XYZ file of C-alpha atoms in Angstrom:
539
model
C 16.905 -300.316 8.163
C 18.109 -297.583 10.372
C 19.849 -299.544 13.141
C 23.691 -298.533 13.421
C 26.658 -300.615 14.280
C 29.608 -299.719 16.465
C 32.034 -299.569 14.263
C 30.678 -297.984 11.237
C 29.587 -295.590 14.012
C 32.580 -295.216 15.482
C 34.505 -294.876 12.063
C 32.053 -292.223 10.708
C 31.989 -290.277 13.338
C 36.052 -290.432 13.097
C 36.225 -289.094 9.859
C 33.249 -286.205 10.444
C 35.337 -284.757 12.446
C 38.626 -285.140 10.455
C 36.536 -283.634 7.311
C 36.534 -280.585 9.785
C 40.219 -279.913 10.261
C 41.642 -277.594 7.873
C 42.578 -278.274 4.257
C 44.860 -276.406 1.459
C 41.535 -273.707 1.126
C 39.069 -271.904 3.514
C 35.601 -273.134 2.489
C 32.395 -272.450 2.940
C 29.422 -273.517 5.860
C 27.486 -275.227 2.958
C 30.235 -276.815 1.356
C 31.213 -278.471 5.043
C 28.064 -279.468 5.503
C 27.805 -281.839 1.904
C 31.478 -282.509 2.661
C 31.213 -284.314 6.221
C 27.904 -286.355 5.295
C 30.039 -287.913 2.570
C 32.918 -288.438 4.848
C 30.829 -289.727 7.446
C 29.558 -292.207 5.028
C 32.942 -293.414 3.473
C 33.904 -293.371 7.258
C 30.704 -295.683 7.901
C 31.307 -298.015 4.976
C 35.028 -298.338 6.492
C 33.797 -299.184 10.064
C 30.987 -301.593 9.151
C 32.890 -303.235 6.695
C 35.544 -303.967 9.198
C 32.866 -305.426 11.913
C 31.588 -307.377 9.552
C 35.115 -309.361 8.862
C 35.607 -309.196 12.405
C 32.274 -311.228 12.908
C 33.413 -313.816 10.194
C 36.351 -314.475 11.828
C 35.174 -314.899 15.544
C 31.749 -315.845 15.076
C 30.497 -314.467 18.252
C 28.778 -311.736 19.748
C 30.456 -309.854 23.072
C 27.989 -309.992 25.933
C 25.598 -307.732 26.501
C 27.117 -306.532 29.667
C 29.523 -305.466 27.790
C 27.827 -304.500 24.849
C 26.096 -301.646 26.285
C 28.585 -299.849 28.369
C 30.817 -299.545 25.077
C 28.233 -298.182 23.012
C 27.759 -295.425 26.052
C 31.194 -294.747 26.262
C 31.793 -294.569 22.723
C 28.722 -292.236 22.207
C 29.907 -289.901 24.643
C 33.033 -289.614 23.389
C 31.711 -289.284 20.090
C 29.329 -286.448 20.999
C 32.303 -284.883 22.888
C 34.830 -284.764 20.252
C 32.083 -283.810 17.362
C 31.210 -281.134 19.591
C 34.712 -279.805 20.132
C 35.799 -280.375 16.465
C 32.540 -278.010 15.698
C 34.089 -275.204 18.013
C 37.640 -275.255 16.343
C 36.619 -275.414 13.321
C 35.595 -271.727 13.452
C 39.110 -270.848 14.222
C 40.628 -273.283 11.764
C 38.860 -271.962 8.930
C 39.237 -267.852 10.131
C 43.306 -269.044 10.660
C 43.346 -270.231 6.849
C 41.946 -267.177 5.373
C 44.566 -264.975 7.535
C 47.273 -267.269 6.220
C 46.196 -265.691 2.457
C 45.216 -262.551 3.187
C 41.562 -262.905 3.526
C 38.652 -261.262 4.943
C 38.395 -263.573 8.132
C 34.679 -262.043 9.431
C 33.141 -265.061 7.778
C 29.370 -266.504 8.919
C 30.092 -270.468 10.036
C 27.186 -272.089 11.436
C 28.026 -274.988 13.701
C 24.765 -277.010 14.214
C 23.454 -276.325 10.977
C 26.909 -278.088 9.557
C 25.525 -280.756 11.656
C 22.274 -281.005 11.058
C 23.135 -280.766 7.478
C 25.399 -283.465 6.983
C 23.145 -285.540 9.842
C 20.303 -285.521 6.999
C 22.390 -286.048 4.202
C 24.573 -289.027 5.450
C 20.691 -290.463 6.616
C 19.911 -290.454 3.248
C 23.030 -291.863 1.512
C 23.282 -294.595 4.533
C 19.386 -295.294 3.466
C 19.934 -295.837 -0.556
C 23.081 -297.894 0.537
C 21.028 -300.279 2.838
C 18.410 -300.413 0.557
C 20.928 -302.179 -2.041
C 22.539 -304.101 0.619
C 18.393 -305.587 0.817
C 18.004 -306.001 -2.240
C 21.331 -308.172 -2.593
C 20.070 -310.002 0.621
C 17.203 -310.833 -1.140
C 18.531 -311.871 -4.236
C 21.455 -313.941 -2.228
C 18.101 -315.970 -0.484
C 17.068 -316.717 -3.722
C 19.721 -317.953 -5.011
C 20.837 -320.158 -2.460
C 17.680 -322.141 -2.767
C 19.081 -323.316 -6.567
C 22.682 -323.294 -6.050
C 25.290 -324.075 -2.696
C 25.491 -321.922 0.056
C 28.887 -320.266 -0.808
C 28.384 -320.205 -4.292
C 24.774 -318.256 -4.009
C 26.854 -315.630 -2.141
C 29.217 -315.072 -4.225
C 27.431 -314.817 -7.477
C 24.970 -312.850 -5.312
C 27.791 -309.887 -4.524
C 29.263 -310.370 -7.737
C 25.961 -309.666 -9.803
C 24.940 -306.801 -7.103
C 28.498 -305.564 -7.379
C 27.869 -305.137 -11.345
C 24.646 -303.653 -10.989
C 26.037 -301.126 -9.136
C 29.177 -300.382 -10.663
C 26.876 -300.266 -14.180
C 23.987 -297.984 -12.667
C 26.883 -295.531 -11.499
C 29.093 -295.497 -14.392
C 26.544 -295.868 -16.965
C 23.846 -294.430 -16.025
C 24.445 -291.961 -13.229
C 28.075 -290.889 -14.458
C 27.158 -291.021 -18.132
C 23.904 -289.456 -17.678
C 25.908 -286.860 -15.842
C 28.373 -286.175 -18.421
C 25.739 -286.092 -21.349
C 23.881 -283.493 -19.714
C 27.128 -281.776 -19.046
C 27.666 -281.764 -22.555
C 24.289 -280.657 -23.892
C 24.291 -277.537 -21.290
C 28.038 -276.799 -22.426
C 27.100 -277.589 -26.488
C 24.240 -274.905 -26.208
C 26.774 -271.949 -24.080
C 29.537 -272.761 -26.605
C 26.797 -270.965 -28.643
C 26.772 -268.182 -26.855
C 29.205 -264.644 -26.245
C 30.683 -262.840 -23.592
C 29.227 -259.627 -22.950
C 31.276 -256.783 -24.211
C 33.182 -259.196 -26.696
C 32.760 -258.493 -30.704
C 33.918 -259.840 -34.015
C 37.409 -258.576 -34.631
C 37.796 -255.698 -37.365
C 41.829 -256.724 -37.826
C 43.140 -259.540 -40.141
C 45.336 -260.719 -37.553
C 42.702 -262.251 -35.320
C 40.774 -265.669 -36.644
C 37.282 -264.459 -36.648
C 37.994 -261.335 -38.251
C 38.489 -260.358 -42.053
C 39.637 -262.790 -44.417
C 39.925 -265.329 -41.391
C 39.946 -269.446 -42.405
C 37.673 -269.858 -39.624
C 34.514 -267.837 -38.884
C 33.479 -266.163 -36.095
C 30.338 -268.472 -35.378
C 32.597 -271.843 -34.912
C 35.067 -270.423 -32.749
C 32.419 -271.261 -29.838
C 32.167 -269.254 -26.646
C 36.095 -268.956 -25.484
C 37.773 -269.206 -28.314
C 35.201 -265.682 -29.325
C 36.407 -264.337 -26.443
C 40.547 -265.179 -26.731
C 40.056 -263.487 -29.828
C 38.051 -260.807 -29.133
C 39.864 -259.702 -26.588
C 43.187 -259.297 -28.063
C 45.617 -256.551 -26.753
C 45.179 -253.699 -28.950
C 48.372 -251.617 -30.309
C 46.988 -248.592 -28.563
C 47.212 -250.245 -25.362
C 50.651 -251.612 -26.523
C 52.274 -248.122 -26.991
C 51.053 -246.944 -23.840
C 53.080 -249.747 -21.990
C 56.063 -249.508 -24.391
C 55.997 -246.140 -25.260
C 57.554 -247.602 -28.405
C 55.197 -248.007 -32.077
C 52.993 -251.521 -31.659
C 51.848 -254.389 -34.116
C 48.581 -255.803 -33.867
C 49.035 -259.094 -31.800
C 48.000 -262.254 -33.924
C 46.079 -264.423 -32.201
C 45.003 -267.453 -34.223
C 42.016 -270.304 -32.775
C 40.462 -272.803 -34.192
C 37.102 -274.183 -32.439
C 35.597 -277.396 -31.884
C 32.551 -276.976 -34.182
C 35.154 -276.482 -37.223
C 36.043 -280.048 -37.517
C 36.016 -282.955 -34.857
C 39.204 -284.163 -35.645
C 42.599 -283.014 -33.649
C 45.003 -283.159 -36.790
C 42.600 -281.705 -39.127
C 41.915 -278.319 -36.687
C 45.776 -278.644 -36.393
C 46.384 -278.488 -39.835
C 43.501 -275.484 -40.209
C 45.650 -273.666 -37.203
C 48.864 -273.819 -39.380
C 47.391 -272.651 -42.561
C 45.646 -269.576 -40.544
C 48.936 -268.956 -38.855
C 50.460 -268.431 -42.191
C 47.379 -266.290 -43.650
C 48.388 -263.947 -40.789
C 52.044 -263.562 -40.869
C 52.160 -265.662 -38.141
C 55.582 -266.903 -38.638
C 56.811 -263.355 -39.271
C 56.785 -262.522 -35.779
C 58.984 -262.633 -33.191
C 57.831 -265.113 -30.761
C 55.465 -267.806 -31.320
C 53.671 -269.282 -28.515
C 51.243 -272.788 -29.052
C 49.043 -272.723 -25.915
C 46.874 -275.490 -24.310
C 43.334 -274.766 -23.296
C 41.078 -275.976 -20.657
C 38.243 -277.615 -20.881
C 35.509 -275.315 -22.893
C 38.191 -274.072 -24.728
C 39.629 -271.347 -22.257
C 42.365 -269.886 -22.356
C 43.837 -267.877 -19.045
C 44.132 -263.653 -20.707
C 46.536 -263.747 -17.750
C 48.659 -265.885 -20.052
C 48.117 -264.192 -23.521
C 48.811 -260.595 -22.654
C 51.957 -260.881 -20.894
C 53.268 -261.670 -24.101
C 52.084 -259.085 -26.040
C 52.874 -256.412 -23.985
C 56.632 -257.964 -23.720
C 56.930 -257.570 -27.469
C 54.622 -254.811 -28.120
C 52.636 -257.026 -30.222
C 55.289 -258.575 -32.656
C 53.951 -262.014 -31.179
C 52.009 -264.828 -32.482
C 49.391 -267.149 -30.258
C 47.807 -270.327 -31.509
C 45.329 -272.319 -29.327
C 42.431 -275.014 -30.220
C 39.642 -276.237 -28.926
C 39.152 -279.799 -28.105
C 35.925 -279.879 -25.314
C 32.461 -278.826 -24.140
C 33.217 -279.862 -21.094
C 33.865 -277.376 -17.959
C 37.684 -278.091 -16.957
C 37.071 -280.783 -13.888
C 34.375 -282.439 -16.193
C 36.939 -282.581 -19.214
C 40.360 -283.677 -16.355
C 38.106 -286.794 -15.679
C 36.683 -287.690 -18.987
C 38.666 -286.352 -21.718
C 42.197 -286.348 -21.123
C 43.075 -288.636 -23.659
C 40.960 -285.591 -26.337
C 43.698 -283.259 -24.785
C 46.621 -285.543 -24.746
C 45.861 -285.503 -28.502
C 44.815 -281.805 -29.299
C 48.090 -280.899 -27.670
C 50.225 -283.293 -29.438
C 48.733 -282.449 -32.947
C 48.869 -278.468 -32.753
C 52.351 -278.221 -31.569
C 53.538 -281.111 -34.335
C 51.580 -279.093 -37.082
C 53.195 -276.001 -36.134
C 56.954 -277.058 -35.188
C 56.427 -278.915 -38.596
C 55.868 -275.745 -40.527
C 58.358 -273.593 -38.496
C 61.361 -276.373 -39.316
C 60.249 -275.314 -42.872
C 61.752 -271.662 -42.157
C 65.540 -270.763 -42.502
C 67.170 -270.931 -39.268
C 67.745 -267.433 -38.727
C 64.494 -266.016 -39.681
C 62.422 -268.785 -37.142
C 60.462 -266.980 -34.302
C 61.083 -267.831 -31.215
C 58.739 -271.316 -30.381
C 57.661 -271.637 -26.903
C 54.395 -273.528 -25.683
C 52.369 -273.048 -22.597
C 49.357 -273.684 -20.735
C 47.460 -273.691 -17.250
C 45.884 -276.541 -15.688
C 44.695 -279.154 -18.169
C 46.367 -276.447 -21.032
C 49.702 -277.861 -19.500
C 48.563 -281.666 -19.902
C 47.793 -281.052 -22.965
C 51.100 -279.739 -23.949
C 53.322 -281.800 -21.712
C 51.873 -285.090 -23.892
C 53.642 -283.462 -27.449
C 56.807 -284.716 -25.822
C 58.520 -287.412 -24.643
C 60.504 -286.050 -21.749
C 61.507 -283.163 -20.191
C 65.147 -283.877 -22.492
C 62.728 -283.720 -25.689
C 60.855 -280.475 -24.541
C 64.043 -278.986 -24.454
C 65.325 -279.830 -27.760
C 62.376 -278.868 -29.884
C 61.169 -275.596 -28.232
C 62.440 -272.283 -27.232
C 61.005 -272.269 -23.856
C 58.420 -273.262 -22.072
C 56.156 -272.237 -19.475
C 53.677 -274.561 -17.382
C 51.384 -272.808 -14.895
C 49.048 -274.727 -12.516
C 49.941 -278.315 -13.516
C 47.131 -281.081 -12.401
C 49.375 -284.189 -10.612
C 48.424 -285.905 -13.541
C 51.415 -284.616 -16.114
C 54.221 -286.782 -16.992
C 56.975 -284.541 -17.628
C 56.085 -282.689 -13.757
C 55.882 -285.869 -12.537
C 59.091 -287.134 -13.912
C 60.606 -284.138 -12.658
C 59.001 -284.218 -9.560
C 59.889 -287.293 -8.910
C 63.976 -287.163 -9.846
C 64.669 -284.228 -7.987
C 67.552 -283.298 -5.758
C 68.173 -284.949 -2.623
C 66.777 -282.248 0.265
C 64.500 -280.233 -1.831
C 60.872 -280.379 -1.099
C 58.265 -281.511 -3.422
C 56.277 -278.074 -3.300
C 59.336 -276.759 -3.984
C 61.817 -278.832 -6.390
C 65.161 -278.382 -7.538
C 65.699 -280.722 -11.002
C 69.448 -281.269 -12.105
C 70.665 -278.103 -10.033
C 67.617 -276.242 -12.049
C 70.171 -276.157 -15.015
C 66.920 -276.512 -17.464
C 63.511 -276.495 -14.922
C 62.587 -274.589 -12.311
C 59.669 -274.245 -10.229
C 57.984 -271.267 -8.520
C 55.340 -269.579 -6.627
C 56.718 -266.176 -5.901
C 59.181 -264.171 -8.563
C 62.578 -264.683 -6.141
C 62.119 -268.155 -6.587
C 63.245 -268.485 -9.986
C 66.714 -267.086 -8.769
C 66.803 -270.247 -6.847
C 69.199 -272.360 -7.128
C 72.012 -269.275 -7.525
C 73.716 -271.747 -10.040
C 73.744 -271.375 -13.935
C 70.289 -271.590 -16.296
C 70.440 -271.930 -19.452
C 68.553 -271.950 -22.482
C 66.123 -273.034 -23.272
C 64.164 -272.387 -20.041
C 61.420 -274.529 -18.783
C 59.491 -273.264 -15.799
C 56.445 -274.333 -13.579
C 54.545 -272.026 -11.677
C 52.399 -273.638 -9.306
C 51.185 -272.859 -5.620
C 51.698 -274.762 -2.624
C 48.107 -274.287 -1.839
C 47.102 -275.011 -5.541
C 44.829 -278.440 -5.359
C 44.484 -279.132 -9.132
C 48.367 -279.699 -8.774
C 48.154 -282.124 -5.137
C 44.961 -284.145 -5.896
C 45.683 -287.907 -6.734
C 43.981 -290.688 -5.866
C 46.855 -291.619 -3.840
C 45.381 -289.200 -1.426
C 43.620 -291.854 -0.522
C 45.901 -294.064 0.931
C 49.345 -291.989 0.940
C 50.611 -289.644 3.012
C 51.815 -286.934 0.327
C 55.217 -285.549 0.530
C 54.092 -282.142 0.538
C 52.880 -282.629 3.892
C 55.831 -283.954 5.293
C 58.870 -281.352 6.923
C 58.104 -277.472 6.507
C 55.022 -276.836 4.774
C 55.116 -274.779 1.609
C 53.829 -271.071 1.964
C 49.809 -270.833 2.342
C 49.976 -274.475 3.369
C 48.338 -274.102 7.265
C 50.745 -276.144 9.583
C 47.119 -277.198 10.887
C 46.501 -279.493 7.982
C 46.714 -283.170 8.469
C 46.449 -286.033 6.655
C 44.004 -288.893 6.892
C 43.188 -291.808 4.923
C 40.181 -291.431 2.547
C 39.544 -288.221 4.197
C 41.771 -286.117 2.606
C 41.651 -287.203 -0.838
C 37.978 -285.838 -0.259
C 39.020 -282.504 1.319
C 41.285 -281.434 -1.232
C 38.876 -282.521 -4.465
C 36.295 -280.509 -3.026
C 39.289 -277.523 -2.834
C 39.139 -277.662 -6.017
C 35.925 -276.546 -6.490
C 37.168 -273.377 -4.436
C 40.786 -272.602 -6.339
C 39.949 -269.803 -8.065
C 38.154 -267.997 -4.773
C 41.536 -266.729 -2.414
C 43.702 -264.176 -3.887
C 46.624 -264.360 -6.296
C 49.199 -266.486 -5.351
C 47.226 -268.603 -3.324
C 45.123 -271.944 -4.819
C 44.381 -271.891 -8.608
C 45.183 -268.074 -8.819
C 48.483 -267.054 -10.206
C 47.886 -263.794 -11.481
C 50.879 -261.640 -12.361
C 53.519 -264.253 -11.337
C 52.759 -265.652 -14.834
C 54.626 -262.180 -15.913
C 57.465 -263.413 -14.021
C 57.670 -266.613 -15.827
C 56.916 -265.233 -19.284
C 60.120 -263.192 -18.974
C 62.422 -266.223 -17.340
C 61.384 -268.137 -20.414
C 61.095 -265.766 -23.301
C 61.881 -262.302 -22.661
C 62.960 -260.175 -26.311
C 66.748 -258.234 -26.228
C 66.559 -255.281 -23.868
C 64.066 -256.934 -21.565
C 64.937 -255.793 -17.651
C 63.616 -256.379 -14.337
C 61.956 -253.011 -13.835
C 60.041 -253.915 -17.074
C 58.760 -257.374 -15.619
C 57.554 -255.531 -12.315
C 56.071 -252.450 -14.857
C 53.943 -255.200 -16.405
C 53.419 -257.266 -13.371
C 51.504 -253.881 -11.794
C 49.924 -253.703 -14.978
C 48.654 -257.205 -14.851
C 47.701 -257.034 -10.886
C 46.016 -253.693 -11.617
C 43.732 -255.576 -13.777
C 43.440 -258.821 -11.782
């Protein structure tokens, strides 16, 4: 049961001590701990699976001369490099935090990280063994009804299904339900320090389509926390409208074209299409929606703005990326149809300005109401992506057609005539050449992990590794099959713990590409850094 064999020794070890080289964010003792047990494991299953074909093929064991003077040497030098990778990684992780401006003082302990994962990857070797038994036993069994070769193979393919059921079925399923119960019962719940709206202009409020109760948690607190005009005029030192901000919530209706069509018919209760700019915005997961993307707007046009949003999940974000994309594909497509629908209705001079936007999964959501980056142009005034997960279409077909000798943390589309990316404000200057309108522009970090994890991690080195590394990106980090792809999900978890500008944080930069996209007439650079210390002040 507990006996180990060279290779998935050798391999697990291997990949322990790769999990233990820096990633695209600083992490935590704990987190290193969980992480290399399941490394060492996938290492493991890499090693033994490999020995195992190995013994097919040559059908014979090495002596056992030579046998045991490998497995001291390769112990050794096992316990040597675990050891050394243990030391460094003290300095890797203090080197990753002073790359983004963090505290480095941070407690790391060494052989509890390996004790840790020691007891863990125990375990998980033990529940994999004890199905590897169990299909033993079943295999014997069968091979006293049916031939040799065909009891083996029915006997992997049935424990093969087992598995594959008891994980997705059962264990993921069970997982998600649960999710969704816990995340059905907060949606019933409110923020601290967030009220029912006394103005007209906010769904919730007086006269509002919608009511306050079925707005659920976030889309309470998008509303509730609307810019006031008081806070407006202080910016502009100009007179201020109160901000519309319309939401419709999950618990109004199920369906994605009917809270689409609810959306429109609130937007035009509220004078919605009066405004100056109106801006449909994705959410994430839960229903969020980033205030760091909201307000910008509002202060930029003292509160002559409109903001439409809907909610489509439960779910947290990463539950909701893995199990209800096609929900958001379809929120996103519905809203901005509904609305672009309504606004065509308008005369042409007296349209507001239509832009869409959306962080993280919010982007995904939008990206899927076109066909192309060609058609985002054509039927919106602007658009602004922050944060986009690998898994958009339009990034990725941007991504992937973009000039010869830019870098992919870094792109340059079609001379950036239409798109442009950025993670600091001079970067939208770049290239120097012309940019018209509309605009179209990604924010996204080189460090950010919701925008580099693909499952291609797993077997591809990713281009954003290869020549100089984007900035935050430690020129420690390496890649390594499997190992990796594991490293930077579990940064995920972490993306919203370093500072601005670094990971999932984007913090006043969205400022920046709020007035690239859709600044109003008179709109200057010292205004965009006014309202990006504004923003950071509040961050």
């Amino acid at each position: 049961m507990w006996k180990l064999g060279f290779g998935g020794t050798l391999l697990g070890t291997l990949f322990f001590c790769a999990s233990l080289t820096p990633s695209l964010l600083p992490r935590t003792w704990l987190y290193q701990g969980v992480m290399g047990a399941v490394t060492a494991v996938l290492g493991y299953a890499v090693g033994a699976s490999a020995g195992a074909v190995w013994r097919a093929l040559v059908r014979r064991r090495p002596p056992e001369r030579w046998r045991r003077p490998a497995w001291r040497i390769m112990l050794t030098g096992c316990a040597l490099l675990t050891a050394a990778a243990l030391w460094y990684s003290y300095d890797w992780q203090r080197d990753l935090r002073a790359l983004m401006g963090m505290d480095t003082a941070i407690t790391w302990f060494p052989p509890v990280i390996l004790a840790l994962a020691a007891v863990l990857f125990a375990l998980f070797l033990g529940l994999a063994r004890l199905v590897r038994l169990g299909g033993r036993k079943l295999i014997a069994w069968l091979d006293r009804f049916v031939p040799f070769y065909v009891g083996h193979v029915l006997g992997v393919l049935v424990v093969g299904f087992l598995v594959a059921v008891f994980a997705n079925d059962v264990l993921f399923s069970g997982f998600v339900r649960t999710m969704s119960d816990i995340s059905s019962v907060t949606n019933a719940t409110t923020h601290p320090g967030v009220h029912r709206p006394a103005s007209a202009s906010l769904s919730g409020g007086p006269g509002s389509l919608v009511s306050w109760d079925s707005l659920g948690r976030e889309g309470r607190r998008f509303v509730g926390t609307a810019t006031t005009p008081a806070r407006l005029r202080e910016f502009t030192g100009q007179p201020a409208r109160q901000p519309i901000r319309v939401y419709v919530g999950l618990d109004t209706t199920a369906s994605p074209r009917d809270q689409a069509a609810l959306a429109v018919r609130e937007l035009e209760r509220t004078g919605a299409f009066d405004r100056a700019v109106l801006a449909v915005l994705g959410t994430t997961g839960t229903g969020w929606v980033d205030q760091g993307m909201a307000d910008p707007l509002e202060y930029m046009y003292g509160g002559d703005s409109a903001l439409v949003a809907l909610q489509y999940s439960y779910l947290p974000s990463w539950v909701s990326f893995l199990v209800d994309q096609k929900k958001a594909a379809q929120a996103g497509a519905a809203l901005f149809d509904a609305v672009r629908s309504r606004w065509e209705q308008l005369p042409a001079g007296d349209r507001p300005k239509l832009v869409v936007s959306g962080e993280s999964l919010g982007s995904f959501a939008l990206e899927n109401a076109f066909r192309d980056v060609d058609d985002l142009a054509a039927r919106t005034d602007g658009a602004l992506f922050v944060g986009p997960p690998n898994a958009n279409p339009i990034w990725n077909e941007v991504t992937a057609g973009r000039d010869r000798g830019s870098p992919l943390w870094r792109p340059v589309y079609q001379d950036g005539v239409t798109v442009r990316f950025a993670q600091r404000p001079g970067d939208l200057e770049r290239p120097p050449g012309p940019w018209k309108e509309p605009r179209v522009v990604y924010l996204q970090n080189a460090s950010d992990p919701v925008v580099w994890w693909t499952p291609r991690l797993i077997y591809d080195r990713p281009g954003w590794l290869e020549g100089p590394r984007g900035p935050g990106v430690n020129p420690q980090m390496n890649w390594f099959p499997l190992v990796t792809f594991w490293q930077v999900l579990v940064d995920m978890t972490a993306g919203l713990s370093v500072p601005p500008g670094h990971g999932h944080r984007y913090g006043p930069n969205i400022a920046d590409g709020w007035a690239a996209v859709a600044a109003p007439p008179g709109w200057s650079e010292a205004d965009t850094a006014r309202l990006r210390g504004l923003l950071l002040s509040g961050s």
